[in-house]
Amino acid sequence: MPPTATTTDAFTAIAEPQRRRILTLLKTSEMPVNDIAHVLGIRQPSVSKHLGVLKQVGLVYSRPHGKQRIYGLDATALRAVHEWTGGFAQFWQESFERLERYAQQLEDEENPNA
Amino acid sequence: MPDDQTARDREITVSRLIAAGRPAVFRAFTEARHLDRWWGPNGFSNTTHSFEFRAGGSWSFTMHGPDGTDYPNHIEWLAVEPPERIELRHGEKPNDPDAFVSTVLFEEAEGGTRVTLRTVFPTREQRDRAVADFHAIEGGQQTLDSLAAYVAAEISEEERS
């Protein structure tokens, strides 16, 4: 599966579980490709492909470090994802949880012996 | 860019399986005394100023945040079709130009009722603004650090399962 073909933004980029593992790892510190591959147990070419996608959508940055490149988490691109999930959707998810408890209470009031 | 891509940029859908029968779930929308009890995120409460549950009617209320902040709300009911569908326009005041339309579907499902709220914003900018506003309601203003923590929590959740 070519990872770049369908990836257009941060949302689709983080839909891939391995990429989320890479992001979590990069949260702790910047790292070269080899280290990421080693820590996560993913083959290096695969890590490079994922990093390419993540870089393309602005979720990671890279900088030269000696003969290799170091990768790090660029959380600004995640802000859109976070606001999306943390704002409006969160509002409704929590409302629906409360709705569930309330609807159950309504049913109990109707059928006190059930 | 294909149309569905464009629509996806402008919509937000939230769905939940609720462990209660459809009549009770729908009924929780039909009266202010019900809505006041569950509308809004955890820690919020509501005071209703006026309420008329019919197509063309409206619900005017104030949401009280856990930190004491008050949020004015005005909802127009555009369609009321018991027990399966409600369409509403949600804004801060009557004729709010930033109001947006949501559809709530109630479907009987194994284990209860699936409730799905789908909101399609007129523009992507309006969606982003609404998202940012609701984010503020949630007590947002989160730092990028806590954002990273959120992503990390998501992942460890995944690894446990």
PDB file of C-alpha atoms in Angstrom:
ATOM      1  CA  MET A   1       0.000   0.000   0.000  1.00  0.00           C
ATOM      2  CA  PRO A   2       1.586   3.305  -1.011  1.00  0.00           C
ATOM      3  CA  PRO A   3       1.272   5.513   2.060  1.00  0.00           C
ATOM      4  CA  THR A   4       1.418   8.800   0.185  1.00  0.00           C
ATOM      5  CA  ALA A   5      -1.337   8.196  -2.343  1.00  0.00           C
ATOM      6  CA  THR A   6      -4.324   8.868  -0.098  1.00  0.00           C
ATOM      7  CA  THR A   7      -2.719  11.076   2.523  1.00  0.00           C
ATOM      8  CA  THR A   8      -3.693  14.696   2.292  1.00  0.00           C
ATOM      9  CA  ASP A   9      -3.806  15.994   5.843  1.00  0.00           C
ATOM     10  CA  ALA A  10      -3.021  15.285   9.482  1.00  0.00           C
ATOM     11  CA  PHE A  11      -6.333  13.461   9.952  1.00  0.00           C
ATOM     12  CA  THR A  12      -5.635  10.765   7.405  1.00  0.00           C
ATOM     13  CA  ALA A  13      -1.961  10.624   8.363  1.00  0.00           C
ATOM     14  CA  ILE A  14      -2.682   9.655  11.968  1.00  0.00           C
ATOM     15  CA  ALA A  15      -5.296   7.101  10.948  1.00  0.00           C
ATOM     16  CA  GLU A  16      -2.369   4.711  10.465  1.00  0.00           C
ATOM     17  CA  PRO A  17      -1.448   3.039  13.800  1.00  0.00           C
ATOM     18  CA  GLN A  18       2.292   2.784  13.103  1.00  0.00           C
ATOM     19  CA  ARG A  19       2.442   6.496  12.420  1.00  0.00           C
ATOM     20  CA  ARG A  20       0.794   7.209  15.753  1.00  0.00           C
ATOM     21  CA  ARG A  21       3.433   5.030  17.443  1.00  0.00           C
ATOM     22  CA  ILE A  22       6.128   7.028  15.704  1.00  0.00           C
ATOM     23  CA  LEU A  23       4.569  10.312  16.827  1.00  0.00           C
ATOM     24  CA  THR A  24       4.357   9.126  20.416  1.00  0.00           C
ATOM     25  CA  LEU A  25       7.967   8.120  20.369  1.00  0.00           C
ATOM     26  CA  LEU A  26       9.038  11.450  18.877  1.00  0.00           C
ATOM     27  CA  LYS A  27       7.100  13.204  21.619  1.00  0.00           C
ATOM     28  CA  THR A  28       9.761  12.068  24.070  1.00  0.00           C
ATOM     29  CA  SER A  29      12.728  13.207  21.991  1.00  0.00           C
ATOM     30  CA  GLU A  30      14.090  13.816  18.525  1.00  0.00           C
ATOM     31  CA  MET A  31      15.531  10.732  16.881  1.00  0.00           C
ATOM     32  CA  PRO A  32      17.199   9.460  13.730  1.00  0.00           C
ATOM     33  CA  VAL A  33      15.391   6.891  11.573  1.00  0.00           C
ATOM     34  CA  ASN A  34      17.532   3.983  12.801  1.00  0.00           C
ATOM     35  CA  ASP A  35      16.613   4.584  16.422  1.00  0.00           C
ATOM     36  CA  ILE A  36      12.923   4.834  15.647  1.00  0.00           C
ATOM     37  CA  ALA A  37      13.083   1.571  13.699  1.00  0.00           C
ATOM     38  CA  HIS A  38      14.985  -0.117  16.510  1.00  0.00           C
ATOM     39  CA  VAL A  39      12.765   1.072  19.382  1.00  0.00           C
ATOM     40  CA  LEU A  40       9.498   0.278  17.613  1.00  0.00           C
ATOM     41  CA  GLY A  41      10.659  -2.873  15.878  1.00  0.00           C
ATOM     42  CA  ILE A  42       9.585  -1.605  12.480  1.00  0.00           C
ATOM     43  CA  ARG A  43      11.795  -2.052   9.410  1.00  0.00           C
ATOM     44  CA  GLN A  44      13.757   1.034   8.526  1.00  0.00           C
ATOM     45  CA  PRO A  45      12.411   1.506   4.957  1.00  0.00           C
ATOM     46  CA  SER A  46       8.911   1.366   6.395  1.00  0.00           C
ATOM     47  CA  VAL A  47       9.771   3.963   9.062  1.00  0.00           C
ATOM     48  CA  SER A  48      11.244   6.211   6.360  1.00  0.00           C
ATOM     49  CA  LYS A  49       8.046   5.973   4.329  1.00  0.00           C
ATOM     50  CA  HIS A  50       5.907   6.843   7.341  1.00  0.00           C
ATOM     51  CA  LEU A  51       8.187   9.743   8.240  1.00  0.00           C
ATOM     52  CA  GLY A  52       7.858  11.009   4.678  1.00  0.00           C
ATOM     53  CA  VAL A  53       4.067  11.104   5.026  1.00  0.00           C
ATOM     54  CA  LEU A  54       4.191  12.690   8.467  1.00  0.00           C
ATOM     55  CA  LYS A  55       6.606  15.322   7.225  1.00  0.00           C
ATOM     56  CA  GLN A  56       4.452  16.026   4.196  1.00  0.00           C
ATOM     57  CA  VAL A  57       1.448  16.907   6.379  1.00  0.00           C
ATOM     58  CA  GLY A  58       3.567  18.870   8.826  1.00  0.00           C
ATOM     59  CA  LEU A  59       3.409  16.496  11.797  1.00  0.00           C
ATOM     60  CA  VAL A  60       7.179  15.969  11.983  1.00  0.00           C
ATOM     61  CA  TYR A  61      10.166  18.073  11.095  1.00  0.00           C
ATOM     62  CA  SER A  62      13.654  16.920  10.252  1.00  0.00           C
ATOM     63  CA  ARG A  63      17.035  18.550  10.560  1.00  0.00           C
ATOM     64  CA  PRO A  64      20.500  17.437   9.521  1.00  0.00           C
ATOM     65  CA  HIS A  65      22.675  16.089  12.292  1.00  0.00           C
ATOM     66  CA  GLY A  66      26.135  15.042  11.180  1.00  0.00           C
ATOM     67  CA  LYS A  67      25.681  12.496   8.416  1.00  0.00           C
ATOM     68  CA  GLN A  68      22.094  11.647   9.296  1.00  0.00           C
ATOM     69  CA  ARG A  69      18.784  13.398   9.781  1.00  0.00           C
ATOM     70  CA  ILE A  70      17.036  13.791  13.097  1.00  0.00           C
ATOM     71  CA  TYR A  71      13.219  13.711  13.269  1.00  0.00           C
ATOM     72  CA  GLY A  72      10.999  15.429  15.809  1.00  0.00           C
ATOM     73  CA  LEU A  73       7.288  15.980  16.565  1.00  0.00           C
ATOM     74  CA  ASP A  74       5.803  19.165  15.152  1.00  0.00           C
ATOM     75  CA  ALA A  75       2.683  19.372  17.270  1.00  0.00           C
ATOM     76  CA  THR A  76       1.267  22.482  15.604  1.00  0.00           C
ATOM     77  CA  ALA A  77      -0.261  20.380  12.826  1.00  0.00           C
ATOM     78  CA  LEU A  78      -1.910  18.213  15.488  1.00  0.00           C
ATOM     79  CA  ARG A  79      -3.713  21.226  16.863  1.00  0.00           C
ATOM     80  CA  ALA A  80      -6.436  20.944  14.219  1.00  0.00           C
ATOM     81  CA  VAL A  81      -6.972  17.291  15.077  1.00  0.00           C
ATOM     82  CA  HIS A  82      -7.034  18.037  18.753  1.00  0.00           C
ATOM     83  CA  GLU A  83      -9.477  20.915  18.455  1.00  0.00           C
ATOM     84  CA  TRP A  84     -11.662  18.756  16.304  1.00  0.00           C
ATOM     85  CA  THR A  85     -11.751  15.820  18.649  1.00  0.00           C
ATOM     86  CA  GLY A  86     -11.442  17.811  21.853  1.00  0.00           C
ATOM     87  CA  GLY A  87     -13.987  20.497  21.068  1.00  0.00           C
ATOM     88  CA  PHE A  88     -17.249  19.917  19.318  1.00  0.00           C
ATOM     89  CA  ALA A  89     -17.064  16.133  19.203  1.00  0.00           C
ATOM     90  CA  GLN A  90     -16.105  15.954  22.858  1.00  0.00           C
ATOM     91  CA  PHE A  91     -19.038  18.185  23.724  1.00  0.00           C
ATOM     92  CA  TRP A  92     -21.396  15.723  22.106  1.00  0.00           C
ATOM     93  CA  GLN A  93     -19.707  12.562  23.301  1.00  0.00           C
ATOM     94  CA  GLU A  94     -20.042  13.735  26.877  1.00  0.00           C
ATOM     95  CA  SER A  95     -23.606  14.913  26.258  1.00  0.00           C
ATOM     96  CA  PHE A  96     -24.484  11.491  24.863  1.00  0.00           C
ATOM     97  CA  GLU A  97     -23.001   9.780  27.923  1.00  0.00           C
ATOM     98  CA  ARG A  98     -25.190  11.942  30.115  1.00  0.00           C
ATOM     99  CA  LEU A  99     -28.159  11.306  27.789  1.00  0.00           C
ATOM    100  CA  GLU A 100     -27.659   7.582  28.264  1.00  0.00           C
ATOM    101  CA  ARG A 101     -27.796   7.818  32.042  1.00  0.00           C
ATOM    102  CA  TYR A 102     -30.802  10.097  31.841  1.00  0.00           C
ATOM    103  CA  ALA A 103     -32.726   7.892  29.383  1.00  0.00           C
ATOM    104  CA  GLN A 104     -32.080   4.903  31.655  1.00  0.00           C
ATOM    105  CA  GLN A 105     -33.440   6.908  34.556  1.00  0.00           C
ATOM    106  CA  LEU A 106     -36.562   7.745  32.532  1.00  0.00           C
ATOM    107  CA  GLU A 107     -37.073   4.057  31.828  1.00  0.00           C
ATOM    108  CA  ASP A 108     -36.642   3.162  35.499  1.00  0.00           C
ATOM    109  CA  GLU A 109     -39.230   5.744  36.488  1.00  0.00           C
ATOM    110  CA  GLU A 110     -41.653   4.269  33.974  1.00  0.00           C
ATOM    111  CA  ASN A 111     -41.100   0.673  35.018  1.00  0.00           C
ATOM    112  CA  PRO A 112     -40.161   0.800  38.686  1.00  0.00           C
ATOM    113  CA  ASN A 113     -40.578  -2.970  38.999  1.00  0.00           C
ATOM    114  CA  ALA A 114     -38.663  -3.944  35.873  1.00  0.00           C
TER     115      ALA A 114
ATOM    116  CA  MET B   1     -10.733  17.665  -4.995  1.00  0.00           C
ATOM    117  CA  PRO B   2     -13.782  15.345  -5.065  1.00  0.00           C
ATOM    118  CA  ASP B   3     -17.022  16.490  -3.441  1.00  0.00           C
ATOM    119  CA  ASP B   4     -17.011  13.921  -0.669  1.00  0.00           C
ATOM    120  CA  GLN B   5     -13.594  15.132   0.396  1.00  0.00           C
ATOM    121  CA  THR B   6     -14.914  18.685   0.525  1.00  0.00           C
ATOM    122  CA  ALA B   7     -17.963  17.643   2.542  1.00  0.00           C
ATOM    123  CA  ARG B   8     -15.752  15.744   4.966  1.00  0.00           C
ATOM    124  CA  ASP B   9     -13.827  18.933   5.578  1.00  0.00           C
ATOM    125  CA  ARG B  10     -17.029  20.650   6.647  1.00  0.00           C
ATOM    126  CA  GLU B  11     -18.804  18.025   8.710  1.00  0.00           C
ATOM    127  CA  ILE B  12     -18.523  16.450  12.123  1.00  0.00           C
ATOM    128  CA  THR B  13     -20.351  13.260  13.028  1.00  0.00           C
ATOM    129  CA  VAL B  14     -20.618  11.876  16.544  1.00  0.00           C
ATOM    130  CA  SER B  15     -22.311   8.557  17.217  1.00  0.00           C
ATOM    131  CA  ARG B  16     -22.967   6.513  20.339  1.00  0.00           C
ATOM    132  CA  LEU B  17     -24.788   3.312  21.211  1.00  0.00           C
ATOM    133  CA  ILE B  18     -26.992   4.167  24.163  1.00  0.00           C
ATOM    134  CA  ALA B  19     -28.104   1.332  26.420  1.00  0.00           C
ATOM    135  CA  ALA B  20     -31.743   2.393  26.620  1.00  0.00           C
ATOM    136  CA  GLY B  21     -34.830   2.010  24.462  1.00  0.00           C
ATOM    137  CA  ARG B  22     -35.497   4.422  21.621  1.00  0.00           C
ATOM    138  CA  PRO B  23     -38.711   5.906  23.108  1.00  0.00           C
ATOM    139  CA  ALA B  24     -36.885   6.967  26.279  1.00  0.00           C
ATOM    140  CA  VAL B  25     -33.877   8.310  24.379  1.00  0.00           C
ATOM    141  CA  PHE B  26     -36.088  10.353  22.092  1.00  0.00           C
ATOM    142  CA  ARG B  27     -38.212  11.548  24.990  1.00  0.00           C
ATOM    143  CA  ALA B  28     -35.110  12.994  26.663  1.00  0.00           C
ATOM    144  CA  PHE B  29     -35.139  15.610  23.854  1.00  0.00           C
ATOM    145  CA  THR B  30     -38.798  16.505  24.025  1.00  0.00           C
ATOM    146  CA  GLU B  31     -39.060  18.631  27.163  1.00  0.00           C
ATOM    147  CA  ALA B  32     -36.872  21.305  28.714  1.00  0.00           C
ATOM    148  CA  ARG B  33     -36.936  19.587  32.103  1.00  0.00           C
ATOM    149  CA  HIS B  34     -35.321  16.573  30.416  1.00  0.00           C
ATOM    150  CA  LEU B  35     -32.816  18.473  28.265  1.00  0.00           C
ATOM    151  CA  ASP B  36     -31.690  20.634  31.189  1.00  0.00           C
ATOM    152  CA  ARG B  37     -30.529  17.491  32.927  1.00  0.00           C
ATOM    153  CA  TRP B  38     -28.182  16.068  30.336  1.00  0.00           C
ATOM    154  CA  TRP B  39     -27.334  18.667  27.660  1.00  0.00           C
ATOM    155  CA  GLY B  40     -23.668  19.638  27.597  1.00  0.00           C
ATOM    156  CA  PRO B  41     -20.383  18.125  28.721  1.00  0.00           C
ATOM    157  CA  ASN B  42     -19.718  16.754  32.192  1.00  0.00           C
ATOM    158  CA  GLY B  43     -20.040  19.378  34.889  1.00  0.00           C
ATOM    159  CA  PHE B  44     -22.382  21.640  32.905  1.00  0.00           C
ATOM    160  CA  SER B  45     -25.934  22.601  33.825  1.00  0.00           C
ATOM    161  CA  ASN B  46     -28.634  24.510  31.953  1.00  0.00           C
ATOM    162  CA  THR B  47     -31.365  27.039  32.598  1.00  0.00           C
ATOM    163  CA  THR B  48     -34.195  27.127  30.056  1.00  0.00           C
ATOM    164  CA  HIS B  49     -35.804  30.474  29.227  1.00  0.00           C
ATOM    165  CA  SER B  50     -38.322  29.295  26.641  1.00  0.00           C
ATOM    166  CA  PHE B  51     -39.085  26.003  24.991  1.00  0.00           C
ATOM    167  CA  GLU B  52     -41.390  24.790  22.274  1.00  0.00           C
ATOM    168  CA  PHE B  53     -40.726  21.353  20.836  1.00  0.00           C
ATOM    169  CA  ARG B  54     -42.161  21.311  17.330  1.00  0.00           C
ATOM    170  CA  ALA B  55     -40.835  22.025  13.845  1.00  0.00           C
ATOM    171  CA  GLY B  56     -40.483  25.808  13.750  1.00  0.00           C
ATOM    172  CA  GLY B  57     -40.312  26.061  17.538  1.00  0.00           C
ATOM    173  CA  SER B  58     -37.230  26.945  19.534  1.00  0.00           C
ATOM    174  CA  TRP B  59     -35.353  26.374  22.779  1.00  0.00           C
ATOM    175  CA  SER B  60     -33.653  29.318  24.422  1.00  0.00           C
ATOM    176  CA  PHE B  61     -31.368  28.506  27.332  1.00  0.00           C
ATOM    177  CA  THR B  62     -28.176  29.346  29.178  1.00  0.00           C
ATOM    178  CA  MET B  63     -25.454  26.753  29.678  1.00  0.00           C
ATOM    179  CA  HIS B  64     -23.504  27.114  32.918  1.00  0.00           C
ATOM    180  CA  GLY B  65     -19.923  25.899  32.786  1.00  0.00           C
ATOM    181  CA  PRO B  66     -18.214  24.251  35.766  1.00  0.00           C
ATOM    182  CA  ASP B  67     -16.071  27.392  36.152  1.00  0.00           C
ATOM    183  CA  GLY B  68     -19.156  29.632  36.364  1.00  0.00           C
ATOM    184  CA  THR B  69     -19.037  30.863  32.770  1.00  0.00           C
ATOM    185  CA  ASP B  70     -22.466  31.297  31.158  1.00  0.00           C
ATOM    186  CA  TYR B  71     -23.041  30.486  27.484  1.00  0.00           C
ATOM    187  CA  PRO B  72     -26.171  31.769  25.714  1.00  0.00           C
ATOM    188  CA  ASN B  73     -27.806  29.214  23.403  1.00  0.00           C
ATOM    189  CA  HIS B  74     -30.642  29.331  20.950  1.00  0.00           C
ATOM    190  CA  ILE B  75     -31.838  26.249  19.143  1.00  0.00           C
ATOM    191  CA  GLU B  76     -34.465  26.179  16.433  1.00  0.00           C
ATOM    192  CA  TRP B  77     -36.113  22.835  15.832  1.00  0.00           C
ATOM    193  CA  LEU B  78     -36.277  22.453  12.049  1.00  0.00           C
ATOM    194  CA  ALA B  79     -37.748  18.959  11.980  1.00  0.00           C
ATOM    195  CA  VAL B  80     -39.259  16.812  14.716  1.00  0.00           C
ATOM    196  CA  GLU B  81     -40.045  13.261  13.633  1.00  0.00           C
ATOM    197  CA  PRO B  82     -40.612  10.971  16.634  1.00  0.00           C
ATOM    198  CA  PRO B  83     -39.023   8.633  17.382  1.00  0.00           C
ATOM    199  CA  GLU B  84     -36.325   8.644  14.735  1.00  0.00           C
ATOM    200  CA  ARG B  85     -35.111  12.060  13.640  1.00  0.00           C
ATOM    201  CA  ILE B  86     -34.594  15.632  14.814  1.00  0.00           C
ATOM    202  CA  GLU B  87     -33.067  18.468  12.837  1.00  0.00           C
ATOM    203  CA  LEU B  88     -31.955  21.591  14.619  1.00  0.00           C
ATOM    204  CA  ARG B  89     -30.181  24.882  14.032  1.00  0.00           C
ATOM    205  CA  HIS B  90     -27.830  25.667  16.895  1.00  0.00           C
ATOM    206  CA  GLY B  91     -26.667  29.214  17.598  1.00  0.00           C
ATOM    207  CA  GLU B  92     -26.160  31.688  20.407  1.00  0.00           C
ATOM    208  CA  LYS B  93     -29.190  33.832  19.637  1.00  0.00           C
ATOM    209  CA  PRO B  94     -32.170  33.968  17.251  1.00  0.00           C
ATOM    210  CA  ASN B  95     -31.080  34.446  13.610  1.00  0.00           C
ATOM    211  CA  ASP B  96     -27.449  33.896  14.569  1.00  0.00           C
ATOM    212  CA  PRO B  97     -25.461  34.053  11.292  1.00  0.00           C
ATOM    213  CA  ASP B  98     -22.969  31.575  12.761  1.00  0.00           C
ATOM    214  CA  ALA B  99     -25.626  29.009  13.656  1.00  0.00           C
ATOM    215  CA  PHE B 100     -25.195  25.568  12.104  1.00  0.00           C
ATOM    216  CA  VAL B 101     -27.568  22.727  11.316  1.00  0.00           C
ATOM    217  CA  SER B 102     -27.315  19.294  12.922  1.00  0.00           C
ATOM    218  CA  THR B 103     -29.337  16.166  12.297  1.00  0.00           C
ATOM    219  CA  VAL B 104     -29.890  13.677  15.095  1.00  0.00           C
ATOM    220  CA  LEU B 105     -30.851  10.134  14.106  1.00  0.00           C
ATOM    221  CA  PHE B 106     -32.236   7.586  16.561  1.00  0.00           C
ATOM    222  CA  GLU B 107     -31.914   3.989  15.371  1.00  0.00           C
ATOM    223  CA  GLU B 108     -32.939   0.838  17.187  1.00  0.00           C
ATOM    224  CA  ALA B 109     -29.839  -1.306  17.598  1.00  0.00           C
ATOM    225  CA  GLU B 110     -28.752  -4.439  19.377  1.00  0.00           C
ATOM    226  CA  GLY B 111     -28.247  -3.407  22.987  1.00  0.00           C
ATOM    227  CA  GLY B 112     -30.161  -0.156  22.757  1.00  0.00           C
ATOM    228  CA  THR B 113     -30.361   2.873  20.523  1.00  0.00           C
ATOM    229  CA  ARG B 114     -27.747   4.286  18.203  1.00  0.00           C
ATOM    230  CA  VAL B 115     -27.787   8.066  18.329  1.00  0.00           C
ATOM    231  CA  THR B 116     -25.906   9.860  15.564  1.00  0.00           C
ATOM    232  CA  LEU B 117     -25.444  13.598  15.374  1.00  0.00           C
ATOM    233  CA  ARG B 118     -24.205  14.860  12.029  1.00  0.00           C
ATOM    234  CA  THR B 119     -23.361  18.499  11.518  1.00  0.00           C
ATOM    235  CA  VAL B 120     -22.466  19.914   8.125  1.00  0.00           C
ATOM    236  CA  PHE B 121     -21.096  23.431   8.297  1.00  0.00           C
ATOM    237  CA  PRO B 122     -21.643  25.851   5.387  1.00  0.00           C
ATOM    238  CA  THR B 123     -17.902  26.407   5.063  1.00  0.00           C
ATOM    239  CA  ARG B 124     -14.737  24.855   6.379  1.00  0.00           C
ATOM    240  CA  GLU B 125     -13.906  28.156   8.099  1.00  0.00           C
ATOM    241  CA  GLN B 126     -17.210  28.078   9.938  1.00  0.00           C
ATOM    242  CA  ARG B 127     -16.540  24.525  11.042  1.00  0.00           C
ATOM    243  CA  ASP B 128     -13.121  25.481  12.311  1.00  0.00           C
ATOM    244  CA  ARG B 129     -14.562  28.450  14.158  1.00  0.00           C
ATOM    245  CA  ALA B 130     -17.296  26.346  15.786  1.00  0.00           C
ATOM    246  CA  VAL B 131     -14.730  23.732  16.732  1.00  0.00           C
ATOM    247  CA  ALA B 132     -12.525  26.390  18.277  1.00  0.00           C
ATOM    248  CA  ASP B 133     -15.476  27.904  20.150  1.00  0.00           C
ATOM    249  CA  PHE B 134     -16.553  24.542  21.534  1.00  0.00           C
ATOM    250  CA  HIS B 135     -12.970  23.843  22.370  1.00  0.00           C
ATOM    251  CA  ALA B 136     -13.017  26.995  24.476  1.00  0.00           C
ATOM    252  CA  ILE B 137     -16.237  25.803  26.144  1.00  0.00           C
ATOM    253  CA  GLU B 138     -14.458  22.592  27.062  1.00  0.00           C
ATOM    254  CA  GLY B 139     -11.941  24.671  28.972  1.00  0.00           C
ATOM    255  CA  GLY B 140      -9.555  24.117  26.083  1.00  0.00           C
ATOM    256  CA  GLN B 141      -6.516  26.334  25.766  1.00  0.00           C
ATOM    257  CA  GLN B 142      -4.533  23.169  26.113  1.00  0.00           C
ATOM    258  CA  THR B 143      -0.835  23.330  25.609  1.00  0.00           C
ATOM    259  CA  LEU B 144       0.860  21.309  22.950  1.00  0.00           C
ATOM    260  CA  ASP B 145       2.274  19.195  25.759  1.00  0.00           C
ATOM    261  CA  SER B 146      -1.131  18.036  26.861  1.00  0.00           C
ATOM    262  CA  LEU B 147      -1.986  17.480  23.234  1.00  0.00           C
ATOM    263  CA  ALA B 148       0.929  15.120  22.959  1.00  0.00           C
ATOM    264  CA  ALA B 149      -0.224  13.427  26.157  1.00  0.00           C
ATOM    265  CA  TYR B 150      -3.627  12.971  24.578  1.00  0.00           C
ATOM    266  CA  VAL B 151      -2.134  11.274  21.552  1.00  0.00           C
ATOM    267  CA  ALA B 152       0.016   9.110  23.816  1.00  0.00           C
ATOM    268  CA  ALA B 153      -3.007   8.049  25.849  1.00  0.00           C
ATOM    269  CA  GLU B 154      -4.814   7.106  22.658  1.00  0.00           C
ATOM    270  CA  ILE B 155      -1.933   4.919  21.652  1.00  0.00           C
ATOM    271  CA  SER B 156      -1.432   3.137  24.955  1.00  0.00           C
ATOM    272  CA  GLU B 157      -5.168   2.508  24.919  1.00  0.00           C
ATOM    273  CA  GLU B 158      -4.695   0.843  21.569  1.00  0.00           C
ATOM    274  CA  GLU B 159      -1.738  -1.204  22.731  1.00  0.00           C
ATOM    275  CA  ARG B 160      -3.659  -2.548  25.719  1.00  0.00           C
ATOM    276  CA  SER B 161      -6.504  -3.747  23.545  1.00  0.00           C
TER     277      SER B 161
END
